[in-house]
């Protein structure tokens, strides 16, 4: 791996699910990333401020509790306004309410400006693979 | 606000009420006198406390789902579906996450969006926004007792509204609805706010109306050692009893080792009753609730049915008074009503196959009970100690110092030094005890059990085990073997 | 034909073979010498006996479905689906009912009709009609050991064909594949024919090829008291061992009372080993198989999943070597491959959650074990007694006299005087003992247990209980309470 | 109930499922019918001979094991040939292989000449109701 990339990690909205967040932190750090973990119950602003302060390459948003769709609205715009248009925006967890058709969900979040959208049960390995592809263009994969 | 474990006087209580009821416009719908009259007319079969007592007396285990959607008519439809098609014995109403944060404005938006998009964008029922009018409409259109299930640090207004609407049970507590559910809310504040909720239940009790209270047993649902959750449950029971609560249901989340799970439920009931008696709360009626597996679920529905059944069976064998039901959609998202009902039917089938069958006492079961009993004693007596006899003040300090330390708790007030892992039989043990006030015997026992596993798997006993254990069930195993 | 429990000489055996192989044209495909060479090349992981031994040594419980369809390619597809999508550890091939009756012409019609209509009109795989060529095709296209599962009184030709095809296990026995499956076939004849099947397995053993044999434990699957099925299993084990069988798997069908079920499996294994040793069969390797609920199933799939899980759990806690899996379609008909795979996944999830966990010994478990042990001793010693030392001859007489009496057995040779019913904990007891050779103590014990239930339900202890119990599980309860 | 009606009861083909048969026998007898139970594994001929011998009103065929469709073919014709055109022909159990659309199954057996066709899990009560309706025209119900 080339230079050390920075990832802002957090759980958006009023969401308290902490386990996945702690594990992602652990695994991404172990994989050689510089992880800035803003933890659970983080508003959009906290993600953006952290990304500015740390000159981050990726913002990884988790949403587990079902309000992800409401919580993520307008986030891309705010990023652009803050000059973070090039920062990659990932989202994962259980990002909508209920068990829905994945392609519809993906479409909606894609339209909101997210670069990568992950279904429930995504492994850390999968995330790492994509991060490497997107950040180091080692093996560019289609989204 | 000066937190103390003593019954809030009626004067204080009524003063606080004014402020509470003004937190959102629906607060003014609550008229305590009228509510008492309303509740007095609730028939026995619609009263949560009474139905639990009857079940305990008859030795049966009741099944209760979790469920809630944003819109009133859809929520009523859901409740009836779960009662009729699922065969639920007790009904919930799971409250949405904005209400849990007292963000009622966002609920309003969620409700409006849900109406517009024709699907629930809220992850639960926003009871405060629907007010007494809405909540009574739910109550009057269902055929089983109702309980609010949430995760709200400050649920004073919510409690006012639901009880006034005929909902005769409320889940939560000052520790259990803070550490797993909140980030920045001080323990002192939550304990204080839950004293209010308990006082409200106590007030109704004084009027002859039985209201059930249920501390949230599973906490973070993730590798919580039984003595940690049992201690929290017993402390919250003592705090509730002081405020006049009489019907208390203590919860435990399935760990996965059958003997440990049965032991945990049995000791929980036994020690709760002992402590309540010891501290002078003589007429409390304690029941137990067993939560089917609360950690990450397998995505495959067939496997999820296996996990659901194994929880039901354990609940039955442990003699729990009720079981909280998961669904085959658990790993994916809020379940459809059909998936929810199928989870209940699987549960009920399992429960009724084992009706009347209990796990017999064995050397192994006794040993496990004795370990949990001793660990719990260590924790609770230390809590009382640091509180200089006041268990409310002691709790605040205990959490600060890690005497109570909840694994993976998101709260900044949780020390987070303790780490659990499974032993070679899958029982949950203290891997890193942090500041838990255990005797050398207990620490050695926990270590020995974990070393057994390390030896079997030829691996070091460390945090990697914990991580592997967290993923294990969703990947089809109990123990995250190397 | 003079039935005697002594090893068939090679001469006799080869003489019989000629006749057997001429029963249907595919018989001539069997060349024993070539078959031995073929079987010698079967790798360990494809050998049923070896895989069972490994599982027992490691203390794990394997999962095996039942499945079979009429057409070859569809059957291979089905086997692979169950292995890959279901995660089956062992593969079956359930044989159709015409083959079971040696009506190979009707099989031919069934196969043709199935081809024409594009759906299987047969309820299993017609292995004899497909012959060694077809059966080897199955074997060579799957990745797990294969066993024939059927219900065939005279399965000599079937056994020849499957073993020569690399299928290293065969289910059945002279009692267990007669009384529950046949109407007019004499017990003497079936025992005689199964001696042939056992001798064939024994022959392969002599050539160094391990072949597993499995008496059919659940019998009619309907309220069979454990000592009845255990006695049958042990007798069939002794008969098989005499013919040179070394790998024996004894079966038990779930009764529903956890303690009784665990006790039954433990005592089955223990007594089988004792009897085998006592009669001089020193190098037999005994494993056990637990059948998930074999009686009428609930129609609702969610409930069926509950029944499936509870069986898996019991199998794990009892330490059975394998478990036979039911499906959510059980009450309706032969399952689709998807339904079958989902039953396996539920089972495997449950098994692996309890991997390594066993039911600890308790007073209750010991009592139940001791009751089953004594009852079984009474039956087996009486069988040997009436056979004047010859257990084969004894069996014929014992069934005639109702010393062995299988509830609801359709065979006209079954006495059918004995009637079972559940006690107040759901354990299966002897309600009407008929001619069973029990001591007064045992009879009193059974009666006492049933009276407890009668008292609890305030009803007479009689055949109405039996009927209610038969329907109970399909209606969502274990016990048919009044 | 008026006069005592006679029912021939049995399980057709190579089918050994005996439990339901024994229970039906018990329950129909208790309900006042004259039950002639030919038991399990009965060929079509046995049903027909028993019906002729006992001057039966109804033939109740059970098939559980999945071969019902093959086993029942041509049975109505044989009945007619034997002069039993007025004897009611019922069939029940798990009469086809697998879980199939019930209306298709019903159609196929109806075309084969069966008067009443019952799905898995049919209660004895349901059968009794229909028997009474068909035999005593107390309350004629549509099939
Ligand atoms: C444990 C749990 C809880 C615990 C949480 C304790 C804590 N503070 O952490 C408790 C009991 C407190 C809880 C509460 C609630 N929960 Co909850 N909970 C779960 C459960 C069972 C497991 C979550 C977990 O820890 N998994 C293990 C970790 C390791 O996995 P993970 O979180 O999924 O994260 C991994 C991956 O998803 C991925 N990932 C996550 N984020 C991202 C982001 C990116 C960019 C990438 C690449 C990958 C990635 O990597 C992570 C590590 O491997 C899930 C259901 C399930 N999954 O089985 C429900 C679940 C998430 N909860 C749910 C709900 C609704 C709630 C509640 C609102 C209501 C309730 N039921 O009480 C409250 C939430 C309150 C609030 N304000 O947030 C729903 C969400 C529904 C939906 N989206 O439709 C779920 C799906 C259950 C369900 N089916 O109803 N919950
Ligand atoms: C117990 C059982 C067995 C026992 C039978 C013991 C015995 N000799 O009686 C054993 C283990 C031996 C067995 C063997 C087989 N079985 Co079996 N068995 C069952 C099981 C689990 C219960 C049957 C039962 O006793 N039910 C209780 C009684 C009271 O109910 P009932 O039989 O359904 O009868 C009631 C009603 O249906 C109705 N009724 C029945 N007939 C009629 C007729 C009329 C006119 C009316 C009005 C009503 C009516 O009234 C009855 C009384 O209430 C069923 C599945 C299920 N239902 O859960 C499978 C089942 C019937 N078996 C099945 C099969 C395939 C077999 C085997 C071929 C293969 C195998 N799996 O080993 C062999 C059959 C061999 C043969 N030659 O027949 C299949 C049939 C598949 C299909 N139709 O698609 C079933 C449905 C299981 C499945 N899903 O695969 N079986």
Short mmCIF file of N, CA and C and ligand atoms in Angstrom, two decimals, chain C residues 66 94-97 100-101 123 149-151 179-181 216 218-222 293-298 326-327 329-335 408-410 470-471 474-475, chain D residues 9-10 14-21 23-24 40-41 59-67 90-99 116 118-124 126-127, ligand 2:
data_model
loop_
_atom_site.label_atom_id
_atom_site.label_comp_id
_atom_site.label_asym_id
_atom_site.label_seq_id
_atom_site.Cartn_x
_atom_site.Cartn_y
_atom_site.Cartn_z
N UNK C 66 -33.96 -36.33 3.95
CA UNK C 66 -34.57 -37.42 3.18
C UNK C 66 -34.93 -36.80 1.83
N UNK C 94 -33.99 -41.43 -1.00
CA UNK C 94 -35.22 -42.06 -0.56
C UNK C 94 -35.81 -42.81 -1.74
N UNK C 95 -36.13 -44.06 -1.51
CA UNK C 95 -36.59 -44.94 -2.58
C UNK C 95 -38.12 -44.88 -2.65
N UNK C 96 -38.65 -44.96 -3.86
CA UNK C 96 -40.10 -44.84 -4.05
C UNK C 96 -40.84 -46.07 -3.53
N UNK C 97 -42.13 -45.92 -3.35
CA UNK C 97 -42.93 -46.97 -2.71
C UNK C 97 -43.15 -48.21 -3.57
N UNK C 100 -40.18 -50.33 -3.06
CA UNK C 100 -40.26 -50.91 -1.72
C UNK C 100 -41.09 -52.19 -1.71
N UNK C 101 -42.04 -52.24 -2.66
CA UNK C 101 -42.88 -53.42 -2.76
C UNK C 101 -42.39 -54.36 -3.85
N UNK C 123 -42.77 -41.21 -5.60
CA UNK C 123 -42.44 -40.54 -4.34
C UNK C 123 -41.01 -40.83 -3.88
N UNK C 149 -32.47 -44.98 1.74
CA UNK C 149 -33.47 -44.92 2.81
C UNK C 149 -34.79 -45.34 2.20
N UNK C 150 -35.44 -46.32 2.77
CA UNK C 150 -36.62 -46.84 2.10
C UNK C 150 -37.70 -47.34 3.03
N UNK C 151 -37.84 -48.63 3.22
CA UNK C 151 -38.97 -49.17 3.96
C UNK C 151 -39.38 -50.44 3.24
N UNK C 179 -43.03 -54.23 10.05
CA UNK C 179 -44.23 -53.83 10.80
C UNK C 179 -44.76 -52.43 10.44
N UNK C 180 -43.92 -51.41 10.30
CA UNK C 180 -44.49 -50.10 9.97
C UNK C 180 -44.81 -49.95 8.49
N UNK C 181 -44.25 -50.79 7.65
CA UNK C 181 -44.30 -50.55 6.21
C UNK C 181 -45.09 -51.58 5.42
N UNK C 216 -34.18 -48.93 11.23
CA UNK C 216 -35.06 -47.75 11.20
C UNK C 216 -35.70 -47.54 12.57
N UNK C 218 -37.56 -45.04 14.22
CA UNK C 218 -38.84 -44.45 14.63
C UNK C 218 -40.06 -45.35 14.44
N UNK C 219 -39.90 -46.45 13.70
CA UNK C 219 -41.02 -47.36 13.45
C UNK C 219 -42.22 -46.61 12.87
N UNK C 220 -43.37 -46.62 13.52
CA UNK C 220 -44.51 -45.90 12.94
C UNK C 220 -44.46 -44.39 13.20
N UNK C 221 -43.47 -43.94 13.93
CA UNK C 221 -43.34 -42.50 14.17
C UNK C 221 -44.46 -41.92 15.02
N UNK C 222 -45.25 -42.77 15.61
CA UNK C 222 -46.44 -42.28 16.29
C UNK C 222 -46.52 -42.82 17.71
N UNK C 293 -39.10 -35.02 14.83
CA UNK C 293 -40.50 -35.42 15.00
C UNK C 293 -41.05 -36.17 13.78
N UNK C 294 -41.45 -37.43 14.00
CA UNK C 294 -41.87 -38.31 12.91
C UNK C 294 -43.38 -38.42 12.78
N UNK C 295 -44.12 -37.80 13.67
CA UNK C 295 -45.58 -37.88 13.59
C UNK C 295 -46.14 -36.75 12.73
N UNK C 296 -47.45 -36.59 12.80
CA UNK C 296 -48.11 -35.55 12.01
C UNK C 296 -47.55 -34.18 12.34
N UNK C 297 -47.28 -33.41 11.30
CA UNK C 297 -46.67 -32.09 11.44
C UNK C 297 -47.73 -30.99 11.38
N UNK C 298 -47.44 -29.82 11.93
CA UNK C 298 -48.33 -28.68 11.70
C UNK C 298 -48.22 -28.23 10.24
N UNK C 326 -36.45 -32.97 8.90
CA UNK C 326 -37.77 -32.77 8.27
C UNK C 326 -37.79 -31.42 7.56
N UNK C 327 -38.87 -31.13 6.91
CA UNK C 327 -38.94 -29.89 6.13
C UNK C 327 -40.23 -29.14 6.45
N UNK C 329 -42.45 -28.39 4.53
CA UNK C 329 -43.57 -28.93 3.73
C UNK C 329 -44.11 -30.24 4.30
N UNK C 330 -43.55 -30.72 5.39
CA UNK C 330 -43.87 -32.07 5.87
C UNK C 330 -45.36 -32.42 5.87
N UNK C 331 -46.19 -31.52 6.37
CA UNK C 331 -47.61 -31.86 6.46
C UNK C 331 -48.29 -31.93 5.09
N UNK C 332 -47.65 -31.33 4.08
CA UNK C 332 -48.31 -31.20 2.78
C UNK C 332 -47.95 -32.31 1.81
N UNK C 333 -46.67 -32.56 1.65
CA UNK C 333 -46.26 -33.56 0.68
C UNK C 333 -44.76 -33.55 0.54
N UNK C 334 -44.28 -34.37 -0.38
CA UNK C 334 -42.85 -34.41 -0.64
C UNK C 334 -42.36 -32.98 -0.83
N UNK C 335 -41.33 -32.59 -0.14
CA UNK C 335 -40.91 -31.18 -0.21
C UNK C 335 -40.24 -30.82 -1.52
N UNK C 408 -49.88 -48.79 16.20
CA UNK C 408 -50.37 -48.41 14.87
C UNK C 408 -49.66 -49.12 13.73
N UNK C 409 -48.93 -50.16 14.03
CA UNK C 409 -48.27 -50.91 12.97
C UNK C 409 -49.33 -51.52 12.05
N UNK C 410 -49.22 -51.33 10.74
CA UNK C 410 -50.23 -51.82 9.80
C UNK C 410 -50.13 -53.33 9.54
N UNK C 470 -52.18 -37.95 19.38
CA UNK C 470 -51.78 -38.12 17.98
C UNK C 470 -51.94 -36.81 17.21
N UNK C 471 -53.03 -36.13 17.48
CA UNK C 471 -53.29 -34.87 16.77
C UNK C 471 -52.50 -33.68 17.32
N UNK C 474 -49.59 -31.62 15.46
CA UNK C 474 -50.02 -30.93 14.24
C UNK C 474 -50.94 -29.75 14.58
N UNK C 475 -51.47 -29.76 15.79
CA UNK C 475 -52.31 -28.63 16.23
C UNK C 475 -51.56 -27.67 17.14
N UNK D 9 -63.85 -48.17 3.93
CA UNK D 9 -62.71 -47.31 4.25
C UNK D 9 -61.42 -48.06 3.96
N UNK D 10 -60.44 -47.38 3.39
CA UNK D 10 -59.17 -48.05 3.16
C UNK D 10 -58.11 -47.10 2.62
N UNK D 14 -49.86 -49.05 -2.61
CA UNK D 14 -48.83 -49.64 -1.76
C UNK D 14 -48.61 -48.80 -0.51
N UNK D 15 -49.61 -48.11 -0.12
CA UNK D 15 -49.49 -47.10 0.94
C UNK D 15 -49.70 -47.74 2.30
N UNK D 16 -48.72 -47.53 3.20
CA UNK D 16 -48.77 -48.19 4.51
C UNK D 16 -49.20 -47.27 5.64
N UNK D 17 -49.53 -46.04 5.35
CA UNK D 17 -49.87 -45.09 6.42
C UNK D 17 -51.15 -45.53 7.13
N UNK D 18 -51.00 -45.95 8.37
CA UNK D 18 -52.09 -46.62 9.06
C UNK D 18 -52.78 -45.76 10.10
N UNK D 19 -52.12 -44.70 10.53
CA UNK D 19 -52.63 -43.97 11.70
C UNK D 19 -53.97 -43.29 11.39
N UNK D 20 -53.96 -42.53 10.29
CA UNK D 20 -55.18 -41.82 9.91
C UNK D 20 -56.33 -42.79 9.68
N UNK D 21 -56.02 -43.90 9.06
CA UNK D 21 -57.03 -44.92 8.79
C UNK D 21 -57.66 -45.45 10.08
N UNK D 23 -57.76 -43.97 12.91
CA UNK D 23 -58.51 -42.91 13.58
C UNK D 23 -59.84 -42.64 12.87
N UNK D 24 -59.81 -42.65 11.55
CA UNK D 24 -61.06 -42.46 10.79
C UNK D 24 -62.05 -43.57 11.15
N UNK D 40 -54.82 -50.72 5.19
CA UNK D 40 -53.81 -50.12 4.31
C UNK D 40 -53.52 -51.05 3.13
N UNK D 41 -52.77 -50.54 2.19
CA UNK D 41 -52.28 -51.32 1.04
C UNK D 41 -53.38 -52.08 0.33
N UNK D 59 -67.54 -44.94 -0.59
CA UNK D 59 -66.18 -45.49 -0.53
C UNK D 59 -65.26 -44.32 -0.19
N UNK D 60 -64.55 -44.48 0.91
CA UNK D 60 -63.61 -43.42 1.31
C UNK D 60 -62.19 -43.92 1.10
N UNK D 61 -61.56 -43.34 0.12
CA UNK D 61 -60.19 -43.73 -0.23
C UNK D 61 -59.21 -42.77 0.45
N UNK D 62 -58.26 -43.34 1.16
CA UNK D 62 -57.15 -42.53 1.67
C UNK D 62 -55.93 -42.80 0.82
N UNK D 63 -55.17 -41.74 0.56
CA UNK D 63 -53.85 -41.92 -0.03
C UNK D 63 -52.95 -40.88 0.59
N UNK D 64 -51.90 -41.36 1.20
CA UNK D 64 -51.00 -40.46 1.91
C UNK D 64 -49.65 -40.31 1.23
N UNK D 65 -49.18 -41.38 0.64
CA UNK D 65 -47.75 -41.48 0.32
C UNK D 65 -47.33 -40.82 -0.97
N UNK D 66 -48.26 -40.27 -1.73
CA UNK D 66 -47.87 -39.50 -2.91
C UNK D 66 -48.22 -40.15 -4.24
N UNK D 67 -48.47 -41.46 -4.21
CA UNK D 67 -48.82 -42.12 -5.47
C UNK D 67 -50.32 -42.15 -5.73
N UNK D 90 -65.15 -40.75 -2.20
CA UNK D 90 -64.38 -39.68 -1.56
C UNK D 90 -62.90 -40.04 -1.60
N UNK D 91 -62.08 -39.04 -1.63
CA UNK D 91 -60.64 -39.30 -1.51
C UNK D 91 -60.00 -38.20 -0.66
N UNK D 92 -59.01 -38.60 0.16
CA UNK D 92 -58.35 -37.61 1.03
C UNK D 92 -56.99 -38.10 1.50
N UNK D 93 -56.29 -37.23 2.18
CA UNK D 93 -54.94 -37.54 2.67
C UNK D 93 -53.94 -36.56 2.11
N UNK D 94 -52.80 -37.08 1.63
CA UNK D 94 -51.86 -36.25 0.88
C UNK D 94 -51.84 -36.86 -0.51
N UNK D 95 -52.85 -36.49 -1.32
CA UNK D 95 -53.17 -37.33 -2.47
C UNK D 95 -52.29 -37.15 -3.70
N UNK D 96 -51.41 -36.14 -3.67
CA UNK D 96 -50.46 -36.02 -4.78
C UNK D 96 -49.04 -35.91 -4.24
N UNK D 97 -48.09 -35.92 -5.13
CA UNK D 97 -46.70 -35.75 -4.72
C UNK D 97 -46.45 -34.26 -4.49
N UNK D 98 -46.00 -33.92 -3.29
CA UNK D 98 -45.57 -32.55 -3.02
C UNK D 98 -46.69 -31.58 -2.71
N UNK D 99 -46.27 -30.33 -2.47
CA UNK D 99 -47.18 -29.25 -2.12
C UNK D 99 -47.60 -28.59 -3.43
N UNK D 116 -65.87 -36.14 -3.72
CA UNK D 116 -65.31 -35.19 -2.75
C UNK D 116 -63.81 -35.43 -2.66
N UNK D 118 -60.29 -34.18 -0.64
CA UNK D 118 -59.88 -33.47 0.58
C UNK D 118 -58.39 -33.19 0.63
N UNK D 119 -58.05 -31.98 1.04
CA UNK D 119 -56.64 -31.59 1.16
C UNK D 119 -56.02 -32.16 2.45
N UNK D 120 -54.68 -32.10 2.55
CA UNK D 120 -54.01 -32.54 3.78
C UNK D 120 -54.58 -31.84 5.00
N UNK D 121 -54.61 -32.53 6.10
CA UNK D 121 -55.04 -31.92 7.36
C UNK D 121 -56.54 -31.80 7.52
N UNK D 122 -57.31 -32.46 6.66
CA UNK D 122 -58.77 -32.41 6.80
C UNK D 122 -59.18 -33.06 8.13
N UNK D 123 -60.04 -32.39 8.84
CA UNK D 123 -60.48 -32.95 10.12
C UNK D 123 -61.60 -33.96 9.90
N UNK D 124 -61.76 -34.83 10.87
CA UNK D 124 -62.85 -35.80 10.82
C UNK D 124 -64.20 -35.07 10.83
N UNK D 126 -65.01 -32.27 9.50
CA UNK D 126 -65.31 -31.81 8.16
C UNK D 126 -65.88 -32.96 7.32
N UNK D 127 -65.25 -34.12 7.42
CA UNK D 127 -65.71 -35.28 6.66
C UNK D 127 -67.13 -35.68 7.10
C1 LIG E 2 -46.19 -41.00 10.30
C2 LIG E 2 -45.77 -40.92 8.86
C3 LIG E 2 -45.16 -42.03 8.31
C4 LIG E 2 -44.97 -43.36 9.06
C5 LIG E 2 -46.25 -44.15 8.85
C6 LIG E 2 -46.43 -45.24 9.87
C7 LIG E 2 -47.67 -45.99 9.54
N1 LIG E 2 -47.52 -47.18 9.08
O1 LIG E 2 -48.73 -45.46 9.67
C8 LIG E 2 -43.76 -43.92 8.32
C9 LIG E 2 -42.48 -43.36 8.95
C10 LIG E 2 -43.63 -45.43 8.27
C11 LIG E 2 -43.94 -43.27 6.96
C12 LIG E 2 -43.49 -43.83 5.79
C13 LIG E 2 -43.55 -43.19 4.56
N2 LIG E 2 -44.01 -41.95 4.32
CO1 LIG E 2 -44.93 -40.93 5.61
N3 LIG E 2 -45.65 -39.67 6.80
C14 LIG E 2 -45.99 -39.74 8.08
C15 LIG E 2 -46.52 -38.37 8.56
C16 LIG E 2 -45.41 -37.66 9.30
C17 LIG E 2 -47.76 -38.40 9.44
C18 LIG E 2 -48.91 -39.23 8.92
C19 LIG E 2 -49.88 -39.42 10.04
O2 LIG E 2 -49.88 -40.46 10.68
N4 LIG E 2 -50.65 -38.37 10.35
C20 LIG E 2 -51.64 -38.40 11.41
C21 LIG E 2 -53.00 -38.88 10.87
C22 LIG E 2 -54.01 -38.82 11.99
O3 LIG E 2 -53.37 -37.96 9.85
P1 LIG E 2 -53.57 -38.35 8.30
O4 LIG E 2 -52.80 -39.60 8.02
O5 LIG E 2 -53.23 -37.17 7.49
O6 LIG E 2 -55.10 -38.66 8.17
C23 LIG E 2 -56.08 -37.73 8.56
C24 LIG E 2 -56.54 -36.77 7.45
O7 LIG E 2 -55.60 -36.62 6.39
C25 LIG E 2 -57.85 -37.27 6.99
N5 LIG E 2 -57.93 -38.22 5.89
C26 LIG E 2 -57.05 -39.15 5.48
N6 LIG E 2 -57.55 -39.84 4.47
C27 LIG E 2 -58.78 -39.38 4.22
C28 LIG E 2 -59.73 -39.73 3.29
C29 LIG E 2 -60.94 -39.06 3.28
C30 LIG E 2 -61.95 -39.43 2.29
C31 LIG E 2 -61.19 -38.01 4.22
C32 LIG E 2 -62.45 -37.30 4.22
C33 LIG E 2 -60.22 -37.67 5.12
C34 LIG E 2 -59.04 -38.34 5.12
O8 LIG E 2 -58.37 -37.86 8.17
C35 LIG E 2 -57.32 -38.52 8.90
C36 LIG E 2 -57.62 -38.54 10.35
O9 LIG E 2 -57.72 -37.24 10.91
C37 LIG E 2 -46.85 -37.66 7.20
C38 LIG E 2 -46.68 -36.15 7.16
C39 LIG E 2 -47.62 -35.39 8.03
N7 LIG E 2 -48.92 -35.44 7.84
O10 LIG E 2 -47.16 -34.70 8.91
C40 LIG E 2 -45.85 -38.33 6.25
C41 LIG E 2 -46.18 -38.47 4.75
C42 LIG E 2 -47.63 -38.83 4.57
N8 LIG E 2 -45.31 -39.59 4.32
C43 LIG E 2 -44.85 -39.43 3.15
C44 LIG E 2 -44.00 -40.36 2.48
C45 LIG E 2 -43.48 -39.97 1.12
C46 LIG E 2 -43.66 -41.57 3.06
C47 LIG E 2 -42.80 -42.64 2.41
C48 LIG E 2 -43.14 -42.97 0.97
C49 LIG E 2 -41.33 -42.27 2.30
C50 LIG E 2 -40.66 -41.90 3.51
N9 LIG E 2 -40.67 -40.62 3.78
O11 LIG E 2 -40.08 -42.77 4.17
C51 LIG E 2 -43.08 -43.85 3.33
C52 LIG E 2 -44.31 -44.62 2.81
C53 LIG E 2 -44.09 -46.02 2.47
C54 LIG E 2 -45.37 -46.62 1.97
N10 LIG E 2 -45.27 -47.70 1.31
O12 LIG E 2 -46.44 -46.10 2.15
C55 LIG E 2 -45.23 -38.11 2.55
C56 LIG E 2 -46.23 -38.20 1.40
C57 LIG E 2 -45.80 -37.26 0.33
C58 LIG E 2 -46.74 -36.76 -0.63
N11 LIG E 2 -48.00 -37.14 -0.65
O13 LIG E 2 -46.29 -35.93 -1.42
C59 LIG E 2 -45.70 -37.31 3.79
C60 LIG E 2 -46.78 -36.28 3.51
C61 LIG E 2 -44.43 -36.63 4.35
C62 LIG E 2 -43.77 -35.70 3.36
N12 LIG E 2 -44.12 -34.43 3.36
O14 LIG E 2 -42.92 -36.13 2.59
N13 LIG E 2 -44.65 -42.13 7.05
#
